[in-house]
PDB file of C-alpha atoms in Angstrom:
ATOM      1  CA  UNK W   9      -0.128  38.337   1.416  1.00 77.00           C
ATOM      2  CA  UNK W  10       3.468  36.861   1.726  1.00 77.00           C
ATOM      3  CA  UNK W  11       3.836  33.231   0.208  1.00 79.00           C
ATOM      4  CA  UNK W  12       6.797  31.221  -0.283  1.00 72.00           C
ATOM      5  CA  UNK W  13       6.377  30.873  -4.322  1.00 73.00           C
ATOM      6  CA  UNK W  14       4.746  32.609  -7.253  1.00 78.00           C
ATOM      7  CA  UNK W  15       2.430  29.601  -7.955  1.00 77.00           C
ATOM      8  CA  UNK W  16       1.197  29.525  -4.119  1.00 77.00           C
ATOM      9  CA  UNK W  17       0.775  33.431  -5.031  1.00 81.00           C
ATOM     10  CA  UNK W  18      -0.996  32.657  -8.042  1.00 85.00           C
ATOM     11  CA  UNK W  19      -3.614  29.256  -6.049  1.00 81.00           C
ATOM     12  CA  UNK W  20      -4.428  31.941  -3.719  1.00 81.00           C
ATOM     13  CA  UNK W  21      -5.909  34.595  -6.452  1.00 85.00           C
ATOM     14  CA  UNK W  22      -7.813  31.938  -7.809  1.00 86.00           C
ATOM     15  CA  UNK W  23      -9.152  30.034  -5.109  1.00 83.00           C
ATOM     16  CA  UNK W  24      -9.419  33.336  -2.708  1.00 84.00           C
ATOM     17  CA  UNK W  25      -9.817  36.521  -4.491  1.00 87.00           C
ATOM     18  CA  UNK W  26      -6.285  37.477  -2.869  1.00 86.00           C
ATOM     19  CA  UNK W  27      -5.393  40.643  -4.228  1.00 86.00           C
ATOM     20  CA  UNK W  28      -1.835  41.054  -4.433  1.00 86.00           C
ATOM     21  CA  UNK W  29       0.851  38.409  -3.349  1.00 84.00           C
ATOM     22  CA  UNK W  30       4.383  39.207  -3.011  1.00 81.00           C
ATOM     23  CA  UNK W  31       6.841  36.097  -2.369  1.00 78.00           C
ATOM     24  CA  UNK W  32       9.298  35.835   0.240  1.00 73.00           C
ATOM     25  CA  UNK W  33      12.910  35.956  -1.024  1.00 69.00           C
ATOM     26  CA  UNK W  34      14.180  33.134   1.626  1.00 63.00           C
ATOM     27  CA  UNK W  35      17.892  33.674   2.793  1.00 55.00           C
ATOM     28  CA  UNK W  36      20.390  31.262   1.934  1.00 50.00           C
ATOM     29  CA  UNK W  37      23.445  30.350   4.136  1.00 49.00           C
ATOM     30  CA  UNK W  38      26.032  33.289   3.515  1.00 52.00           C
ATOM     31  CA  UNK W  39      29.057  31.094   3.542  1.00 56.00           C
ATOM     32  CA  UNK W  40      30.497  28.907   0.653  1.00 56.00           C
ATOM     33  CA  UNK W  41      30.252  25.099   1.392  1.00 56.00           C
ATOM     34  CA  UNK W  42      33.502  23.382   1.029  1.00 62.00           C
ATOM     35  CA  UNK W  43      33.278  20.480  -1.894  1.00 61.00           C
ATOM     36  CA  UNK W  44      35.095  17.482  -0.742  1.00 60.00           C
ATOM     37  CA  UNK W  45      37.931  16.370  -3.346  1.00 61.00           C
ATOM     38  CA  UNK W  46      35.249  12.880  -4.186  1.00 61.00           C
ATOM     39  CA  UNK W  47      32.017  12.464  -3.605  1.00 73.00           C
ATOM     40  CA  UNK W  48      30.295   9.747  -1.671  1.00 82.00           C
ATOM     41  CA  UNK W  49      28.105   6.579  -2.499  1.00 89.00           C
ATOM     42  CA  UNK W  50      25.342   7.825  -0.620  1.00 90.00           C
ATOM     43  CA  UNK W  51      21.667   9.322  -1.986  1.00 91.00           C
ATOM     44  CA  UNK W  52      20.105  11.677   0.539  1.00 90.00           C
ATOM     45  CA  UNK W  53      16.718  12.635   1.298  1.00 89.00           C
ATOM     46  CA  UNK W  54      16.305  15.285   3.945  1.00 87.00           C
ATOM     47  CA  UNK W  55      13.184  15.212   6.735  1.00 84.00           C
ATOM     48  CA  UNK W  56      10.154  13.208   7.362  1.00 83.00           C
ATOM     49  CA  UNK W  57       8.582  10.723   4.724  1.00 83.00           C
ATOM     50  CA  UNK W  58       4.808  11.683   4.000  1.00 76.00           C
ATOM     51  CA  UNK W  59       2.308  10.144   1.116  1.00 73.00           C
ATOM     52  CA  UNK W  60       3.833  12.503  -1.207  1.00 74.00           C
ATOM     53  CA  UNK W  61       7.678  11.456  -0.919  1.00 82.00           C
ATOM     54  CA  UNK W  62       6.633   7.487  -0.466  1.00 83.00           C
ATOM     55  CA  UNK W  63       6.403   6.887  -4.260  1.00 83.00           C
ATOM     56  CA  UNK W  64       8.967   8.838  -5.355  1.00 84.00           C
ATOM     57  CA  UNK W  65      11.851   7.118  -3.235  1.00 88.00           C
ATOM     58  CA  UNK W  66      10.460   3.658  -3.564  1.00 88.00           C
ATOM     59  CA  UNK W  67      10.932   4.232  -7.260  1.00 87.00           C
ATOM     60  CA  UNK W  68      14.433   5.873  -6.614  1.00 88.00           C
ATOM     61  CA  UNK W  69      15.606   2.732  -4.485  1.00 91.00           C
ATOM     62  CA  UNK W  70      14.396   0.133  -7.029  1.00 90.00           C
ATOM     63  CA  UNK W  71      16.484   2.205  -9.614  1.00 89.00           C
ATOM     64  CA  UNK W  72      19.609   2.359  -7.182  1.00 91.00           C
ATOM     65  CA  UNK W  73      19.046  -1.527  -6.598  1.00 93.00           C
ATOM     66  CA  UNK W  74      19.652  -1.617 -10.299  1.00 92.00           C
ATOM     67  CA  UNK W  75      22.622   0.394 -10.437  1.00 91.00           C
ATOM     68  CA  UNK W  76      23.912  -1.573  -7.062  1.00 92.00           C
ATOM     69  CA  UNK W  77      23.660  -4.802  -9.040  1.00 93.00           C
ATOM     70  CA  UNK W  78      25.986  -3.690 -11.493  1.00 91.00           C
ATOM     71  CA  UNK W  79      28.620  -2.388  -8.940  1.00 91.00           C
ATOM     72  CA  UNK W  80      27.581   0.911  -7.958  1.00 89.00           C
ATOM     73  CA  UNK W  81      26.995   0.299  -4.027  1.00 92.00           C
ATOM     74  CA  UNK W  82      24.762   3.404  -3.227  1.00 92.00           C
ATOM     75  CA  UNK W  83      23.210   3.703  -0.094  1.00 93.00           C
ATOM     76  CA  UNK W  84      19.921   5.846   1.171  1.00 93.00           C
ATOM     77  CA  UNK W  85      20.254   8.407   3.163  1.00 91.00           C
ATOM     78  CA  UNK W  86      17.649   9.749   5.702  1.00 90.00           C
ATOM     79  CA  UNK W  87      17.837  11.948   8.155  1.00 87.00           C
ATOM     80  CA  UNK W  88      15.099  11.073   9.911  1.00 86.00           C
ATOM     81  CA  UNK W  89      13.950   7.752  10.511  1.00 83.00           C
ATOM     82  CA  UNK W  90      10.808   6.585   9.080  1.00 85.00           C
ATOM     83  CA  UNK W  91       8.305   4.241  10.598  1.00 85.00           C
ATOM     84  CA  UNK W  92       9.156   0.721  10.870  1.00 87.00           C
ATOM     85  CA  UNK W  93       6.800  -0.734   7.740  1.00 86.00           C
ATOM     86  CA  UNK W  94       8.205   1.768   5.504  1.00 86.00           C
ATOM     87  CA  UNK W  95      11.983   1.386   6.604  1.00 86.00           C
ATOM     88  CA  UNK W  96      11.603  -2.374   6.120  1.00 89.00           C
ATOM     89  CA  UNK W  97      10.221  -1.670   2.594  1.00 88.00           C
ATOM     90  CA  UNK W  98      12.846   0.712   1.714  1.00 90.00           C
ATOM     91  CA  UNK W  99      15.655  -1.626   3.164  1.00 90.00           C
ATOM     92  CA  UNK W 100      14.400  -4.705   1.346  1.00 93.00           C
ATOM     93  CA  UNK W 101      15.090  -3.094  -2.097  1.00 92.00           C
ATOM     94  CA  UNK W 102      18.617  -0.745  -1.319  1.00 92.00           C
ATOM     95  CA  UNK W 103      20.849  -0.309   2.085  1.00 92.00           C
ATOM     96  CA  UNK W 104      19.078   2.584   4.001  1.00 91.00           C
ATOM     97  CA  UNK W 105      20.811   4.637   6.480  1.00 90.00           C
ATOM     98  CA  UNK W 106      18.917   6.690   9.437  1.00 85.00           C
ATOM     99  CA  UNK W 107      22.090   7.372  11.189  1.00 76.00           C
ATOM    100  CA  UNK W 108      21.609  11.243  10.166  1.00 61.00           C
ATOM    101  CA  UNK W 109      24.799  13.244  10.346  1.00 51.00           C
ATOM    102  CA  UNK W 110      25.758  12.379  13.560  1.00 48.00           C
ATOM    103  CA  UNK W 111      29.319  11.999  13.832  1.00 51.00           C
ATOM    104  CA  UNK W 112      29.477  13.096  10.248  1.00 52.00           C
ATOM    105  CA  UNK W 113      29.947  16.616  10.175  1.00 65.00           C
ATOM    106  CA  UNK W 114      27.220  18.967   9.373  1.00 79.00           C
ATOM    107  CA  UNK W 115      24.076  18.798   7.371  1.00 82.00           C
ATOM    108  CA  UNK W 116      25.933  21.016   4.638  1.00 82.00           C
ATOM    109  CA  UNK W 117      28.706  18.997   4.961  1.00 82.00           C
ATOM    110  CA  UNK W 118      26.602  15.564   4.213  1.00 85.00           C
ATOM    111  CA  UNK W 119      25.022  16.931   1.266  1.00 87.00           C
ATOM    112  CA  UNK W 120      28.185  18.042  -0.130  1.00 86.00           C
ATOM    113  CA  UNK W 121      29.963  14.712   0.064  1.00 86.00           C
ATOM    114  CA  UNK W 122      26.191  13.291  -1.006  1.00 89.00           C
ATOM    115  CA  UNK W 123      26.218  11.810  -4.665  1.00 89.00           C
ATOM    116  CA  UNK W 124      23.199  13.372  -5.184  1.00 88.00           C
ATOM    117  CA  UNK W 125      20.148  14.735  -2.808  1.00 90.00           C
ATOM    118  CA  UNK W 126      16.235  13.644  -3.806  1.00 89.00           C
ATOM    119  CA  UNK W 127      13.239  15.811  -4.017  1.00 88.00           C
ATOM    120  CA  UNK W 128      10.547  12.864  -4.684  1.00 86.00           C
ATOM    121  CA  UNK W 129       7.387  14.534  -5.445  1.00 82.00           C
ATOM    122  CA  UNK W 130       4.205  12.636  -6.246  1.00 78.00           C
ATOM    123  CA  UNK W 131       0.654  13.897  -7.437  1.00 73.00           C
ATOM    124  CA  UNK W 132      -1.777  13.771  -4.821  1.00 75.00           C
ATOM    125  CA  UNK W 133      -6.058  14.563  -5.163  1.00 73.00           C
ATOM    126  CA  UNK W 134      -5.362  17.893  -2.616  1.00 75.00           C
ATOM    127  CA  UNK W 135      -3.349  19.388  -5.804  1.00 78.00           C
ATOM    128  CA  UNK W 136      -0.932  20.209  -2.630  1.00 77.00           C
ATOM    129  CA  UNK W 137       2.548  19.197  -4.961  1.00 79.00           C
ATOM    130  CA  UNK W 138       1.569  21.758  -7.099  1.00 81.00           C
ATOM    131  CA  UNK W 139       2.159  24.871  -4.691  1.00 80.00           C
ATOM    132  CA  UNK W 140       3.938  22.912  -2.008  1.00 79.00           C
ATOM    133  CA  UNK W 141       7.436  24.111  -2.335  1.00 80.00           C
ATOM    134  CA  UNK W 142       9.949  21.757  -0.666  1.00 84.00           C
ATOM    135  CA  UNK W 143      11.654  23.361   2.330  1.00 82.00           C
ATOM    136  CA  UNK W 144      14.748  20.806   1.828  1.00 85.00           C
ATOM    137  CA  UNK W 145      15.103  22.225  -1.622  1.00 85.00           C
ATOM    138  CA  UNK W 146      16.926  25.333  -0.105  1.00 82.00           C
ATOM    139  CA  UNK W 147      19.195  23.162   1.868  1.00 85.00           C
ATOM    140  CA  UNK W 148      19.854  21.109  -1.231  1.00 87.00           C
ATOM    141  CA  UNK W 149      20.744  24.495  -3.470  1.00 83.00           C
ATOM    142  CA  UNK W 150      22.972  26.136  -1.080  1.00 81.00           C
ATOM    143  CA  UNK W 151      25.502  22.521  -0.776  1.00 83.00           C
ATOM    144  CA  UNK W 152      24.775  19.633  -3.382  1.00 84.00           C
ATOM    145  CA  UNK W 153      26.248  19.265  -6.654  1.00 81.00           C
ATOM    146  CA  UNK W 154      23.729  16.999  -7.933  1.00 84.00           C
ATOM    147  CA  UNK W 155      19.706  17.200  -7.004  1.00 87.00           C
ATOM    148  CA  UNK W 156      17.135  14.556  -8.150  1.00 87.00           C
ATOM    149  CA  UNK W 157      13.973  16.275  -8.581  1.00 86.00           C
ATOM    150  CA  UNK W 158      11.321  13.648  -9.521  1.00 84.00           C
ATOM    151  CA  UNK W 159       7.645  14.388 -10.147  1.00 82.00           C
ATOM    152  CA  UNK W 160       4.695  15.729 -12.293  1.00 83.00           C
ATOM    153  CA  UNK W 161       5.518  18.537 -14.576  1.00 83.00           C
ATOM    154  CA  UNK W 162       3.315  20.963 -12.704  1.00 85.00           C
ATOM    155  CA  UNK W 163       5.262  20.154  -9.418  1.00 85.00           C
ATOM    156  CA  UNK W 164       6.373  23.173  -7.994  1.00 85.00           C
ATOM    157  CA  UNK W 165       9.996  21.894  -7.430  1.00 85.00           C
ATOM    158  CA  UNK W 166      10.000  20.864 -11.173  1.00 84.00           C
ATOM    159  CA  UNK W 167       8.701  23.946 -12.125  1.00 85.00           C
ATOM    160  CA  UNK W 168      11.529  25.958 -10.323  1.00 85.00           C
ATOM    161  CA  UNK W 169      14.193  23.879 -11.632  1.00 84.00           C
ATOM    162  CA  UNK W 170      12.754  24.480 -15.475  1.00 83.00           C
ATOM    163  CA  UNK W 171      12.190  28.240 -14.540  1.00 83.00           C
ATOM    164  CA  UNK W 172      15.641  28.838 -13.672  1.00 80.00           C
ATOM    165  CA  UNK W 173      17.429  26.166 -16.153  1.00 77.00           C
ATOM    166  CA  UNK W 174      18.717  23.586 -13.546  1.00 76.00           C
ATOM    167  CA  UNK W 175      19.246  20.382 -14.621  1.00 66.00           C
ATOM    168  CA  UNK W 176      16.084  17.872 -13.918  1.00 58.00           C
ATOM    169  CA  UNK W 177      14.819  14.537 -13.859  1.00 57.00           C
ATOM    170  CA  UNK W 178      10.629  15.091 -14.139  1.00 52.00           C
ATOM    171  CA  UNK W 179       7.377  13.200 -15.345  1.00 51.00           C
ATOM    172  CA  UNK W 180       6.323   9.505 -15.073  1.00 49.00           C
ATOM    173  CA  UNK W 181       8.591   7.896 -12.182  1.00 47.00           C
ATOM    174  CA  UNK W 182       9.692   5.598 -14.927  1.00 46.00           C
ATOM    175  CA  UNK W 183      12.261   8.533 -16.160  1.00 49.00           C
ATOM    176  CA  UNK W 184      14.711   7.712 -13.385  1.00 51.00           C
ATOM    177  CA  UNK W 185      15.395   4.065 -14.494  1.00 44.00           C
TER     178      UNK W 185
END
């Protein structure tokens, strides 16, 4: 059975029986991104908002509200607009932009000049943020200089960055402030 990380590997033996699991070694864009001389004020998130993101950037924004207050001016990022409720609840605590990239280059190109990019993970009942690995994570890797991972210790996206020795912001939401 092909899976997309070793912990998904590892839910399946225990929940299924699955014999043997072998994950997928996903390809990463073959060309160097170009780093722009200074980065940007802006914090990205890449994709749709769901119940596991929600907590994690309201928690980022209050924290960038902070940091605005003393000078800092960052903005929000998303690439995809999210539903009206939720962008008014963002907005009210940071500047959000859903412009995307248009007119800005490519998505590389947007993370790149990005101060940082945000994986916001939050513990749900399903025990889905454990072997969910983050599809935007791979973007992030292959063109940001700084990533926010934020979440549980048994996230999978915290767990990869401790695996491999990145550089990590995880536990209580609180950590970020």
């Amino acid at each position: 059975c092909f899976v997309i990380t070793p912990a998904l590997g590892d839910a399946l033996r225990e929940r299924f029986g699955i014999a043997r699991t072998i994950p997928l070694a996903l390809p990463y864009e073959s060309r160097p991104v170009q780093r722009p001389p200074r980065r940007g004020n802006h914090v990205v998130h890449i994709g749709a908002i769901n119940h596991i993101y929600l907590p994690g950037l309201e928690t980022l924004a209050r924290a960038m509200a902070e940091a605005n207050q003393d000078g800092a001016n960052f903005t929000l990022q998303l690439t995809q607009a999210p539903s009206e409720p939720l962008h008014s609840r963002l907005k009210s605590l940071v500047p959000v932009d859903t412009s995307s990239r248009q007119g800005n280059g490519s998505l590389e190109e947007m993370l790149a000049r990005a101060a940082c990019a945000v994986v916001p993970v939050e513990a749900e009942p399903s025990g889905m943020y454990a072997t969910s690995f983050p599809s935007k994570l791979l973007e992030y890797l292959n063109a940001c200089e700084t990533i926010v991972v934020l979440g549980p210790e048994d996230a999978s996206a915290v767990r990869f960055f401790r695996t491999h020795s990145l550089d990590h912001i995880a536990g209580e939401q609180t950590a970020l402030a």
